[in-house]
GROMACS .gro file of C-alpha atoms in nm:
model
  494
    1MET     CA    1  -0.045   2.013   2.276
    2ASN     CA    2   0.284   2.183   2.200
    3VAL     CA    3   0.497   1.951   1.990
    4LYS     CA    4   0.857   2.052   1.934
    5VAL     CA    5   1.029   1.932   1.620
    6ARG     CA    6   1.355   1.756   1.701
    7PRO     CA    7   1.667   1.915   1.549
    8LEU     CA    8   1.857   1.712   1.291
    9THR     CA    9   2.221   1.624   1.316
   10THR     CA   10   2.451   1.682   1.022
   11ALA     CA   11   2.428   1.317   0.923
   12GLU     CA   12   2.049   1.320   0.951
   13ALA     CA   13   2.014   1.629   0.740
   14ARG     CA   14   2.142   1.458   0.426
   15PRO     CA   15   1.861   1.434   0.171
   16VAL     CA   16   1.723   1.090   0.091
   17ALA     CA   17   1.585   1.062  -0.258
   18SER     CA   18   1.223   0.962  -0.290
   19PRO     CA   19   1.117   0.693  -0.538
   20SER     CA   20   1.054   0.973  -0.780
   21GLY     CA   21   1.413   1.098  -0.736
   22GLN     CA   22   1.310   1.428  -0.575
   23ALA     CA   23   1.475   1.479  -0.237
   24VAL     CA   24   1.251   1.770  -0.145
   25HIS     CA   25   0.956   1.535  -0.112
   26SER     CA   26   1.137   1.262   0.081
   27VAL     CA   27   0.977   1.155   0.407
   28ARG     CA   28   1.315   1.206   0.577
   29ASN     CA   29   1.407   1.546   0.439
   30THR     CA   30   1.390   1.888   0.602
   31ALA     CA   31   1.200   2.175   0.451
   32GLY     CA   32   1.386   2.418   0.227
   33PRO     CA   33   1.425   2.794   0.297
   34GLU     CA   34   1.124   2.879   0.083
   35VAL     CA   35   0.904   2.633   0.269
   36LYS     CA   36   1.029   2.754   0.606
   37SER     CA   37   0.955   3.118   0.524
   38ARG     CA   38   0.610   3.020   0.403
   39TRP     CA   39   0.536   2.847   0.729
   40LYS     CA   40   0.668   3.141   0.930
   41ARG     CA   41   0.413   3.360   0.754
   42TRP     CA   42   0.142   3.106   0.832
   43ARG     CA   43   0.232   3.095   1.199
   44SER     CA   44   0.243   3.475   1.219
   45HIS     CA   45  -0.126   3.491   1.130
   46SER     CA   46  -0.411   3.453   1.377
   47CYS     CA   47  -0.493   3.113   1.528
   48HIS     CA   48  -0.765   3.071   1.265
   49SER     CA   49  -0.494   3.060   0.997
   50SER     CA   50  -0.264   2.822   1.182
   51PRO     CA   51  -0.187   2.487   1.021
   52ASP     CA   52  -0.360   2.306   1.308
   53PHE     CA   53  -0.681   2.497   1.252
   54ARG     CA   54  -0.659   2.448   0.876
   55VAL     CA   55  -0.626   2.073   0.920
   56ILE     CA   56  -0.924   2.061   1.157
   57ARG     CA   57  -1.133   2.283   0.931
   58PHE     CA   58  -1.053   2.074   0.623
   59ALA     CA   59  -1.129   1.751   0.812
   60VAL     CA   60  -1.469   1.883   0.923
   61ALA     CA   61  -1.549   2.003   0.570
   62SER     CA   62  -1.451   1.668   0.424
   63ARG     CA   63  -1.679   1.480   0.667
   64VAL     CA   64  -1.975   1.706   0.592
   65THR     CA   65  -1.914   1.658   0.219
   66VAL     CA   66  -1.888   1.279   0.243
   67ILE     CA   67  -2.205   1.257   0.454
   68ILE     CA   68  -2.405   1.474   0.214
   69LEU     CA   69  -2.283   1.285  -0.093
   70SER     CA   70  -2.353   0.950   0.072
   71VAL     CA   71  -2.712   1.053   0.145
   72LEU     CA   72  -2.763   1.185  -0.209
   73SER     CA   73  -2.618   0.864  -0.353
   74ASP     CA   74  -2.853   0.654  -0.141
   75TRP     CA   75  -3.154   0.861  -0.248
   76THR     CA   76  -3.079   0.865  -0.621
   77ILE     CA   77  -2.952   0.510  -0.682
   78PRO     CA   78  -3.166   0.203  -0.610
   79ASP     CA   79  -3.031  -0.021  -0.336
   80HIS     CA   80  -2.874  -0.351  -0.429
   81GLU     CA   81  -3.019  -0.656  -0.253
   82PRO     CA   82  -2.728  -0.846  -0.095
   83ASP     CA   83  -2.724  -1.207   0.011
   84PRO     CA   84  -2.984  -1.284   0.282
   85SER     CA   85  -2.705  -1.373   0.526
   86VAL     CA   86  -2.582  -1.011   0.520
   87ALA     CA   87  -2.694  -0.819   0.828
   88ARG     CA   88  -2.958  -0.552   0.765
   89LEU     CA   89  -3.073  -0.272   0.990
   90ARG     CA   90  -3.402  -0.103   0.914
   91VAL     CA   91  -3.392   0.270   0.980
   92SER     CA   92  -3.590   0.554   0.833
   93GLY     CA   93  -3.483   0.853   0.628
   94TRP     CA   94  -3.130   0.957   0.540
   95LEU     CA   95  -2.966   0.739   0.804
   96SER     CA   96  -3.003   0.425   0.595
   97ALA     CA   97  -2.693   0.525   0.394
   98PHE     CA   98  -2.485   0.461   0.707
   99THR     CA   99  -2.617   0.117   0.799
  100ARG     CA  100  -2.455  -0.084   0.521
  101TRP     CA  101  -2.241  -0.393   0.564
  102ASP     CA  102  -2.035  -0.385   0.886
  103ALA     CA  103  -2.208  -0.067   1.006
  104ALA     CA  104  -2.527  -0.268   1.060
  105ARG     CA  105  -2.331  -0.519   1.267
  106PHE     CA  106  -2.173  -0.260   1.494
  107THR     CA  107  -2.503  -0.082   1.547
  108ALA     CA  108  -2.694  -0.404   1.614
  109ILE     CA  109  -2.432  -0.524   1.865
  110GLY     CA  110  -2.457  -0.186   2.038
  111MET     CA  111  -2.833  -0.231   2.062
  112GLU     CA  112  -2.863  -0.599   2.152
  113GLY     CA  113  -2.519  -0.740   2.230
  114TYR     CA  114  -2.353  -1.042   2.068
  115MET     CA  115  -2.648  -1.243   1.937
  116HIS     CA  116  -2.490  -1.433   1.647
  117GLU     CA  117  -2.173  -1.635   1.620
  118GLU     CA  118  -2.030  -1.419   1.343
  119ASP     CA  119  -2.074  -1.108   1.558
  120TYR     CA  120  -1.756  -1.210   1.740
  121ALA     CA  121  -1.554  -1.097   1.437
  122PHE     CA  122  -1.628  -0.740   1.553
  123MET     CA  123  -1.442  -0.605   1.855
  124PRO     CA  124  -1.654  -0.454   2.133
  125VAL     CA  125  -1.528  -0.101   2.198
  126LEU     CA  126  -1.726   0.081   1.925
  127PRO     CA  127  -2.054  -0.103   2.001
  128MET     CA  128  -2.002  -0.027   2.371
  129ALA     CA  129  -1.940   0.341   2.298
  130ILE     CA  130  -2.252   0.357   2.077
  131SER     CA  131  -2.463   0.181   2.339
  132ILE     CA  132  -2.347   0.397   2.631
  133SER     CA  133  -2.377   0.726   2.442
  134ALA     CA  134  -2.717   0.638   2.291
  135ARG     CA  135  -2.861   0.537   2.627
  136ALA     CA  136  -2.716   0.845   2.793
  137ALA     CA  137  -2.869   1.065   2.524
  138GLY     CA  138  -3.199   0.877   2.560
  139ALA     CA  139  -3.208   0.966   2.929
  140VAL     CA  140  -3.198   1.336   2.837
  141PHE     CA  141  -3.391   1.348   2.511
  142PRO     CA  142  -3.704   1.153   2.415
  143LEU     CA  143  -3.531   0.919   2.170
  144SER     CA  144  -3.635   0.570   2.066
  145GLY     CA  145  -3.563   0.313   1.798
  146PRO     CA  146  -3.237   0.227   1.619
  147GLU     CA  147  -3.208   0.571   1.461
  148HIS     CA  148  -3.052   0.735   1.765
  149PHE     CA  149  -2.796   0.451   1.788
  150VAL     CA  150  -2.694   0.524   1.430
  151VAL     CA  151  -2.677   0.899   1.500
  152MET     CA  152  -2.453   0.845   1.802
  153GLY     CA  153  -2.235   0.613   1.596
  154LEU     CA  154  -2.196   0.880   1.328
  155LEU     CA  155  -2.108   1.144   1.586
  156ILE     CA  156  -1.843   0.918   1.739
  157THR     CA  157  -1.680   0.809   1.414
  158ASN     CA  158  -1.679   1.147   1.244
  159GLY     CA  159  -1.559   1.325   1.557
  160CYS     CA  160  -1.278   1.073   1.586
  161PHE     CA  161  -1.186   1.132   1.223
  162VAL     CA  162  -1.129   1.503   1.283
  163LEU     CA  163  -0.916   1.418   1.586
  164ALA     CA  164  -0.721   1.158   1.383
  165ALA     CA  165  -0.644   1.411   1.108
  166TRP     CA  166  -0.504   1.657   1.360
  167LEU     CA  167  -0.302   1.385   1.536
  168LEU     CA  168  -0.159   1.270   1.203
  169TYR     CA  169  -0.042   1.625   1.135
  170ARG     CA  170   0.120   1.650   1.479
  171LEU     CA  171   0.281   1.309   1.445
  172GLY     CA  172   0.414   1.412   1.104
  173LEU     CA  173   0.577   1.721   1.255
  174VAL     CA  174   0.774   1.502   1.492
  175MET     CA  175   0.860   1.216   1.257
  176LEU     CA  176   0.912   1.380   0.919
  177GLN     CA  177   1.098   1.698   1.017
  178ASP     CA  178   0.902   1.860   0.732
  179GLN     CA  179   0.605   2.077   0.824
  180LEU     CA  180   0.471   2.113   0.473
  181LEU     CA  181   0.475   1.737   0.411
  182ALA     CA  182   0.309   1.679   0.751
  183PHE     CA  183   0.033   1.922   0.656
  184ARG     CA  184  -0.012   1.771   0.311
  185SER     CA  185  -0.026   1.421   0.460
  186ALA     CA  186  -0.312   1.524   0.688
  187ILE     CA  187  -0.497   1.668   0.387
  188VAL     CA  188  -0.437   1.347   0.191
  189PHE     CA  189  -0.578   1.154   0.488
  190CYS     CA  190  -0.898   1.360   0.457
  191LEU     CA  191  -0.915   1.254   0.089
  192SER     CA  192  -0.833   0.891   0.158
  193PRO     CA  193  -0.930   0.626  -0.100
  194ALA     CA  194  -1.122   0.466   0.189
  195ASN     CA  195  -1.306   0.791   0.263
  196VAL     CA  196  -1.659   0.652   0.279
  197PHE     CA  197  -1.569   0.412   0.562
  198PHE     CA  198  -1.430   0.692   0.778
  199SER     CA  199  -1.773   0.860   0.784
  200SER     CA  200  -1.990   0.553   0.833
  201VAL     CA  201  -2.038   0.354   1.155
  202TYR     CA  202  -1.710   0.168   1.109
  203THR     CA  203  -1.410   0.140   1.342
  204GLU     CA  204  -1.162   0.299   1.100
  205SER     CA  205  -1.187   0.657   1.233
  206PRO     CA  206  -1.168   0.575   1.607
  207PHE     CA  207  -0.890   0.326   1.540
  208ALA     CA  208  -0.690   0.583   1.342
  209ALA     CA  209  -0.724   0.833   1.628
  210CYS     CA  210  -0.598   0.576   1.880
  211CYS     CA  211  -0.315   0.461   1.654
  212PHE     CA  212  -0.189   0.808   1.559
  213GLY     CA  213  -0.231   0.937   1.915
  214GLY     CA  214  -0.049   0.639   2.064
  215LEU     CA  215   0.243   0.680   1.822
  216LEU     CA  216   0.263   1.051   1.899
  217LEU     CA  217   0.280   0.980   2.273
  218GLN     CA  218   0.556   0.725   2.206
  219GLU     CA  219   0.758   0.991   2.028
  220LEU     CA  220   0.699   1.230   2.319
  221ASN     CA  221   0.847   0.966   2.554
  222ARG     CA  222   0.516   0.872   2.713
  223PRO     CA  223   0.508   0.498   2.641
  224LEU     CA  224   0.251   0.403   2.904
  225GLN     CA  225  -0.004   0.662   2.794
  226GLY     CA  226   0.058   0.561   2.433
  227ALA     CA  227   0.005   0.196   2.523
  228ILE     CA  228  -0.334   0.282   2.672
  229LEU     CA  229  -0.440   0.428   2.338
  230PHE     CA  230  -0.299   0.121   2.162
  231GLY     CA  231  -0.509  -0.095   2.396
  232ILE     CA  232  -0.825   0.098   2.313
  233GLY     CA  233  -0.736   0.058   1.947
  234THR     CA  234  -0.706  -0.318   1.992
  235GLY     CA  235  -1.054  -0.312   2.143
  236LEU     CA  236  -1.168  -0.147   1.820
  237ARG     CA  237  -0.982  -0.360   1.566
  238SER     CA  238  -0.794  -0.685   1.619
  239ASN     CA  239  -0.496  -0.569   1.411
  240GLY     CA  240  -0.431  -0.319   1.690
  241ILE     CA  241  -0.221  -0.588   1.862
  242LEU     CA  242   0.048  -0.518   1.600
  243ASN     CA  243   0.102  -0.176   1.758
  244ALA     CA  244   0.272  -0.356   2.045
  245GLY     CA  245   0.556  -0.401   1.796
  246PHE     CA  246   0.645  -0.032   1.829
  247LEU     CA  247   0.701  -0.084   2.202
  248LEU     CA  248   0.909  -0.396   2.139
  249TYR     CA  249   1.115  -0.206   1.882
  250GLN     CA  250   1.177   0.072   2.132
  251CYS     CA  251   1.284  -0.183   2.392
  252LEU     CA  252   1.526  -0.341   2.142
  253HIS     CA  253   1.666  -0.002   2.048
  254VAL     CA  254   1.732   0.091   2.411
  255THR     CA  255   1.905  -0.241   2.472
  256LEU     CA  256   2.129  -0.213   2.166
  257GLN     CA  257   2.224   0.143   2.254
  258ASP     CA  258   2.357   0.027   2.591
  259MET     CA  259   2.525  -0.281   2.449
  260GLN     CA  260   2.721  -0.076   2.196
  261LYS     CA  261   2.899   0.080   2.494
  262GLY     CA  262   3.045  -0.262   2.572
  263THR     CA  263   2.791  -0.356   2.839
  264GLY     CA  264   2.671  -0.716   2.850
  265LEU     CA  265   2.310  -0.811   2.787
  266LEU     CA  266   2.236  -0.899   3.150
  267GLN     CA  267   2.392  -0.580   3.283
  268THR     CA  268   2.199  -0.379   3.025
  269LEU     CA  269   1.868  -0.535   3.126
  270LEU     CA  270   1.938  -0.478   3.495
  271ALA     CA  271   2.045  -0.118   3.439
  272ASN     CA  272   1.724  -0.038   3.252
  273THR     CA  273   1.487  -0.249   3.457
  274ARG     CA  274   1.232   0.027   3.510
  275LYS     CA  275   1.224   0.122   3.142
  276HIS     CA  276   1.190  -0.239   3.029
  277VAL     CA  277   0.917  -0.307   3.284
  278LEU     CA  278   0.721  -0.006   3.158
  279LEU     CA  279   0.758  -0.117   2.797
  280THR     CA  280   0.659  -0.475   2.886
  281LEU     CA  281   0.355  -0.343   3.070
  282GLY     CA  282   0.274  -0.135   2.764
  283VAL     CA  283   0.285  -0.446   2.545
  284ALA     CA  284   0.047  -0.623   2.784
  285ILE     CA  285  -0.190  -0.325   2.777
  286SER     CA  286  -0.177  -0.316   2.396
  287ILE     CA  287  -0.275  -0.680   2.343
  288GLY     CA  288  -0.484  -0.725   2.660
  289PRO     CA  289  -0.824  -0.622   2.517
  290PHE     CA  290  -0.803  -0.883   2.241
  291LEU     CA  291  -0.724  -1.160   2.491
  292ALA     CA  292  -0.995  -1.036   2.729
  293PHE     CA  293  -1.251  -1.048   2.448
  294GLN     CA  294  -1.157  -1.407   2.369
  295VAL     CA  295  -1.195  -1.501   2.736
  296TYR     CA  296  -1.537  -1.333   2.742
  297ALA     CA  297  -1.648  -1.533   2.438
  298ILE     CA  298  -1.519  -1.859   2.587
  299GLN     CA  299  -1.702  -1.798   2.913
  300LYS     CA  300  -2.022  -1.704   2.733
  301GLU     CA  301  -2.029  -1.974   2.467
  302CYS     CA  302  -1.834  -2.264   2.617
  303TYR     CA  303  -1.879  -2.262   2.994
  304ALA     CA  304  -2.175  -2.043   3.084
  305GLN     CA  305  -2.439  -2.230   3.283
  306GLY     CA  306  -2.732  -2.327   3.063
  307VAL     CA  307  -2.551  -2.222   2.745
  308GLN     CA  308  -2.397  -2.503   2.546
  309GLY     CA  309  -2.286  -2.282   2.257
  310GLY     CA  310  -2.351  -2.484   1.941
  311CYS     CA  311  -2.507  -2.370   1.620
  312GLY     CA  312  -2.778  -2.626   1.575
  313GLU     CA  313  -3.031  -2.387   1.420
  314THR     CA  314  -3.018  -2.075   1.212
  315ASP     CA  315  -3.249  -1.777   1.193
  316GLU     CA  316  -3.445  -1.661   0.888
  317ALA     CA  317  -3.140  -1.487   0.740
  318GLY     CA  318  -2.935  -1.804   0.758
  319GLN     CA  319  -2.722  -1.674   1.047
  320CYS     CA  320  -2.615  -1.885   1.341
  321SER     CA  321  -2.844  -1.779   1.627
  322LEU     CA  322  -2.699  -1.805   1.974
  323SER     CA  323  -3.043  -1.802   2.130
  324GLU     CA  324  -3.116  -2.143   1.977
  325GLN     CA  325  -2.834  -2.355   2.113
  326ALA     CA  326  -2.739  -2.710   2.033
  327GLU     CA  327  -2.668  -2.955   2.312
  328GLN     CA  328  -2.293  -2.964   2.256
  329PRO     CA  329  -2.050  -2.671   2.279
  330PRO     CA  330  -1.913  -2.547   1.944
  331ALA     CA  331  -1.612  -2.722   1.799
  332TRP     CA  332  -1.382  -2.424   1.847
  333CYS     CA  333  -1.425  -2.458   2.224
  334GLN     CA  334  -1.243  -2.793   2.205
  335ALA     CA  335  -0.925  -2.647   2.056
  336SER     CA  336  -0.606  -2.637   2.262
  337PHE     CA  337  -0.611  -2.258   2.241
  338PRO     CA  338  -0.974  -2.170   2.166
  339SER     CA  339  -1.030  -1.843   1.982
  340VAL     CA  340  -1.373  -1.748   1.860
  341TYR     CA  341  -1.223  -1.470   1.650
  342LEU     CA  342  -1.003  -1.704   1.445
  343HIS     CA  343  -1.289  -1.954   1.415
  344VAL     CA  344  -1.534  -1.694   1.286
  345GLN     CA  345  -1.284  -1.539   1.046
  346LYS     CA  346  -1.210  -1.877   0.893
  347LYS     CA  347  -1.572  -1.996   0.879
  348TYR     CA  348  -1.745  -1.682   0.750
  349TRP     CA  349  -1.468  -1.475   0.584
  350GLN     CA  350  -1.230  -1.746   0.454
  351GLY     CA  351  -0.953  -1.629   0.684
  352GLY     CA  352  -0.632  -1.829   0.683
  353MET     CA  353  -0.320  -1.875   0.472
  354PHE     CA  354  -0.421  -1.869   0.103
  355CYS     CA  355  -0.786  -1.952   0.191
  356TYR     CA  356  -0.904  -1.638   0.010
  357TRP     CA  357  -0.700  -1.713  -0.301
  358GLN     CA  358  -0.985  -1.823  -0.524
  359LEU     CA  359  -1.061  -1.727  -0.881
  360LYS     CA  360  -1.396  -1.574  -0.782
  361GLN     CA  361  -1.212  -1.335  -0.547
  362ALA     CA  362  -1.000  -1.189  -0.828
  363PRO     CA  363  -1.202  -0.859  -0.833
  364ASN     CA  364  -1.131  -0.812  -0.463
  365PHE     CA  365  -0.759  -0.855  -0.522
  366LEU     CA  366  -0.782  -0.590  -0.795
  367LEU     CA  367  -0.951  -0.351  -0.550
  368ALA     CA  368  -0.668  -0.400  -0.303
  369ALA     CA  369  -0.390  -0.387  -0.565
  370PRO     CA  370  -0.320  -0.008  -0.558
  371ALA     CA  371  -0.288   0.002  -0.178
  372LEU     CA  372  -0.071  -0.310  -0.173
  373ALA     CA  373   0.148  -0.177  -0.455
  374LEU     CA  374   0.199   0.151  -0.269
  375THR     CA  375   0.292  -0.047   0.038
  376ALA     CA  376   0.548  -0.256  -0.149
  377LEU     CA  377   0.705   0.055  -0.301
  378GLY     CA  378   0.712   0.246   0.027
  379VAL     CA  379   0.851  -0.039   0.236
  380HIS     CA  380   1.119  -0.107  -0.026
  381HIS     CA  381   1.217   0.262  -0.020
  382ILE     CA  382   1.255   0.274   0.359
  383LEU     CA  383   1.436  -0.060   0.386
  384ARG     CA  384   1.674   0.041   0.107
  385ASP     CA  385   1.756   0.360   0.294
  386PHE     CA  386   1.815   0.163   0.614
  387CYS     CA  387   2.046  -0.084   0.439
  388LYS     CA  388   2.246   0.203   0.290
  389GLN     CA  389   2.291   0.355   0.633
  390LEU     CA  390   2.385   0.019   0.779
  391ARG     CA  391   2.649  -0.048   0.511
  392PHE     CA  392   2.792   0.302   0.548
  393TRP     CA  393   2.834   0.278   0.924
  394LYS     CA  394   2.958  -0.079   0.894
  395ARG     CA  395   3.246   0.049   0.677
  396GLU     CA  396   3.312   0.320   0.934
  397GLU     CA  397   3.313   0.052   1.204
  398ASP     CA  398   3.570  -0.152   1.012
  399LEU     CA  399   3.798   0.152   0.990
  400ARG     CA  400   3.765   0.213   1.364
  401PRO     CA  401   3.819  -0.116   1.548
  402GLN     CA  402   3.747   0.045   1.883
  403ARG     CA  403   3.378   0.066   1.797
  404THR     CA  404   3.157  -0.213   1.931
  405ALA     CA  405   2.960  -0.462   1.725
  406PHE     CA  406   2.624  -0.286   1.765
  407SER     CA  407   2.733   0.070   1.691
  408SER     CA  408   2.660   0.054   1.316
  409LEU     CA  409   2.318  -0.104   1.374
  410CYS     CA  410   2.226   0.156   1.637
  411ARG     CA  411   2.331   0.443   1.415
  412ALA     CA  412   2.135   0.306   1.121
  413MET     CA  413   1.826   0.263   1.341
  414ARG     CA  414   1.862   0.614   1.480
  415LEU     CA  415   1.901   0.770   1.136
  416CYS     CA  416   1.602   0.578   0.997
  417PRO     CA  417   1.323   0.658   1.246
  418LEU     CA  418   1.061   0.540   0.995
  419LEU     CA  419   1.197   0.184   1.002
  420PRO     CA  420   0.947   0.050   1.263
  421HIS     CA  421   0.662   0.212   1.069
  422ALA     CA  422   0.779   0.044   0.748
  423LEU     CA  423   0.807  -0.296   0.919
  424HIS     CA  424   0.458  -0.260   1.067
  425TRP     CA  425   0.318  -0.140   0.734
  426GLY     CA  426   0.474  -0.425   0.539
  427PHE     CA  427   0.376  -0.697   0.786
  428LEU     CA  428   0.014  -0.582   0.800
  429ALA     CA  429  -0.009  -0.565   0.419
  430ALA     CA  430   0.148  -0.910   0.383
  431TYR     CA  431  -0.103  -1.055   0.629
  432LEU     CA  432  -0.395  -0.899   0.445
  433PHE     CA  433  -0.265  -1.026   0.111
  434LEU     CA  434  -0.201  -1.382   0.227
  435CYS     CA  435  -0.447  -1.455   0.507
  436ALA     CA  436  -0.746  -1.217   0.508
  437ASN     CA  437  -1.036  -1.097   0.293
  438VAL     CA  438  -0.806  -0.877   0.092
  439GLN     CA  439  -1.061  -0.614  -0.016
  440ILE     CA  440  -1.036  -0.448   0.325
  441ALA     CA  441  -0.667  -0.365   0.266
  442THR     CA  442  -0.726  -0.003   0.163
  443ARG     CA  443  -0.920   0.095   0.475
  444VAL     CA  444  -0.711  -0.115   0.714
  445LEU     CA  445  -0.380   0.027   0.591
  446GLY     CA  446  -0.525   0.378   0.574
  447SER     CA  447  -0.648   0.370   0.933
  448GLY     CA  448  -0.357   0.186   1.096
  449CYS     CA  449  -0.045   0.309   0.914
  450PRO     CA  450   0.038   0.682   0.918
  451ILE     CA  451   0.328   0.613   0.685
  452PHE     CA  452   0.074   0.516   0.417
  453HIS     CA  453  -0.040   0.880   0.404
  454TRP     CA  454   0.312   1.022   0.439
  455PHE     CA  455   0.435   0.820   0.144
  456LEU     CA  456   0.124   0.885  -0.066
  457ALA     CA  457   0.153   1.261  -0.004
  458SER     CA  458   0.524   1.259  -0.095
  459LEU     CA  459   0.434   1.104  -0.431
  460LEU     CA  460   0.122   1.309  -0.499
  461PHE     CA  461   0.310   1.637  -0.460
  462SER     CA  462   0.624   1.523  -0.637
  463ARG     CA  463   0.759   1.769  -0.894
  464ASN     CA  464   0.917   1.515  -1.125
  465SER     CA  465   0.803   1.472  -1.483
  466SER     CA  466   0.673   1.116  -1.447
  467LYS     CA  467   0.307   1.021  -1.459
  468THR     CA  468   0.309   0.890  -1.101
  469PRO     CA  469   0.137   1.195  -0.939
  470TRP     CA  470  -0.130   1.199  -1.209
  471LEU     CA  471  -0.196   0.825  -1.172
  472LEU     CA  472  -0.221   0.855  -0.795
  473LYS     CA  473  -0.466   1.144  -0.823
  474CYS     CA  474  -0.678   0.928  -1.052
  475TYR     CA  475  -0.658   0.646  -0.798
  476VAL     CA  476  -0.766   0.864  -0.506
  477GLY     CA  477  -1.045   1.032  -0.704
  478THR     CA  478  -1.176   0.709  -0.856
  479PHE     CA  479  -1.188   0.523  -0.525
  480ASN     CA  480  -1.363   0.815  -0.357
  481CYS     CA  481  -1.629   0.828  -0.629
  482LEU     CA  482  -1.681   0.454  -0.642
  483GLY     CA  483  -1.700   0.430  -0.265
  484LEU     CA  484  -1.966   0.703  -0.244
  485ILE     CA  485  -2.170   0.535  -0.518
  486MET     CA  486  -2.140   0.171  -0.414
  487HIS     CA  487  -2.119   0.155  -0.036
  488PRO     CA  488  -2.435   0.355   0.052
  489ASN     CA  489  -2.635   0.140  -0.192
  490PHE     CA  490  -2.527  -0.199  -0.057
  491LEU     CA  491  -2.308  -0.270  -0.356
  492PRO     CA  492  -1.995  -0.477  -0.282
  493TRP     CA  493  -1.763  -0.207  -0.148
  494THR     CA  494  -1.660  -0.332   0.195
   0.00000   0.00000   0.00000
């Protein structure tokens, strides 16, 4: 895919200082002459030395390294015995390192379908992909048992990671106007603090590929194709519905641009009917898989003939077995707007406003603290830049009465293209902090927010004299080491 970097206007080319005070590392700054000449030399080499190939090669090397270290960790450290209610999947050999925690759930759903109530916390696209690919491979090769489901899951997730790294680099070229920072961000993604999850049978890698690819298509003015990727992402992770916000933001921006010309709201909507219809359709595509999954669960557990849906008995592991049904449908079916996902999150993972805020969960808040702190700093930086632009153009507007009311807002939005990313990043982090099992924040933000990696890379490679780069390197290295030690051995690193 040939992505052309958009030229900057004179106003856009003004450096914006990073939190460290170094404009050269700002996520809105262009590359300097030295950087440009360096990249010209890179591009003059063969295709094997191109930045695209280097990103792909580094991503593949990182996955091989993580897989090998995970297996070695599993072999050398005795496994922790988790609570009996935690799903287990018995596989032989080196594959056991990749069946921990949620990976066992996804693989089991791919093998058997949704058998337990808490399985509905896991969206269906990855289990479907594992099931289809494993059965297709089984038709060609003499495979049997859960091992080939795990192998297919690993191939899918690690292949998607390599694709996601390349898409992040391409998206960075378009959004950052800085090739070196785009390249470094892709490398930082390959060294993510949530690295171990990207190589296990988790949804993080496929979701990142869908998210980054959808955003890239949006920037290339292909909103419908981007919405399709957003929809697939929603089928992988429920927080994918937030990606519809990028389409809504684009719709708002188009409307304000027309209204600043003095056109009324109704005339603006009528003049851009086709564009607004496409964006509205894109929103529906983005959130549709989540709604369809809820409808499927309602039909299966609440209204299916012969299935009354309760949880009268549990299996040996203490899980709610759907094969042993009570006579009455489950309580969540009686709600005005029944949602099995919200019910399961609240019942099994303490989902809900402040429900996770318990003293015993303090270690999990500490695990999420670095990612949440980075988010707060990054969002503050982008919003501060936007407010500066807005105040500047507001003063210009006051000096030129002929300008319309929305001109300053439109200019500020145009000159701060990272604003929707910052809003999405901040909202998702706030939800995780207030309403969810907060320990998943690092992997959720790392897989769903490209700006997380852009901002982290801008700080890691900062040339200022503060200790921030050194502290961030310690953070990335420590979380990688702890993840590779704890997760493959069933220690609490989820």
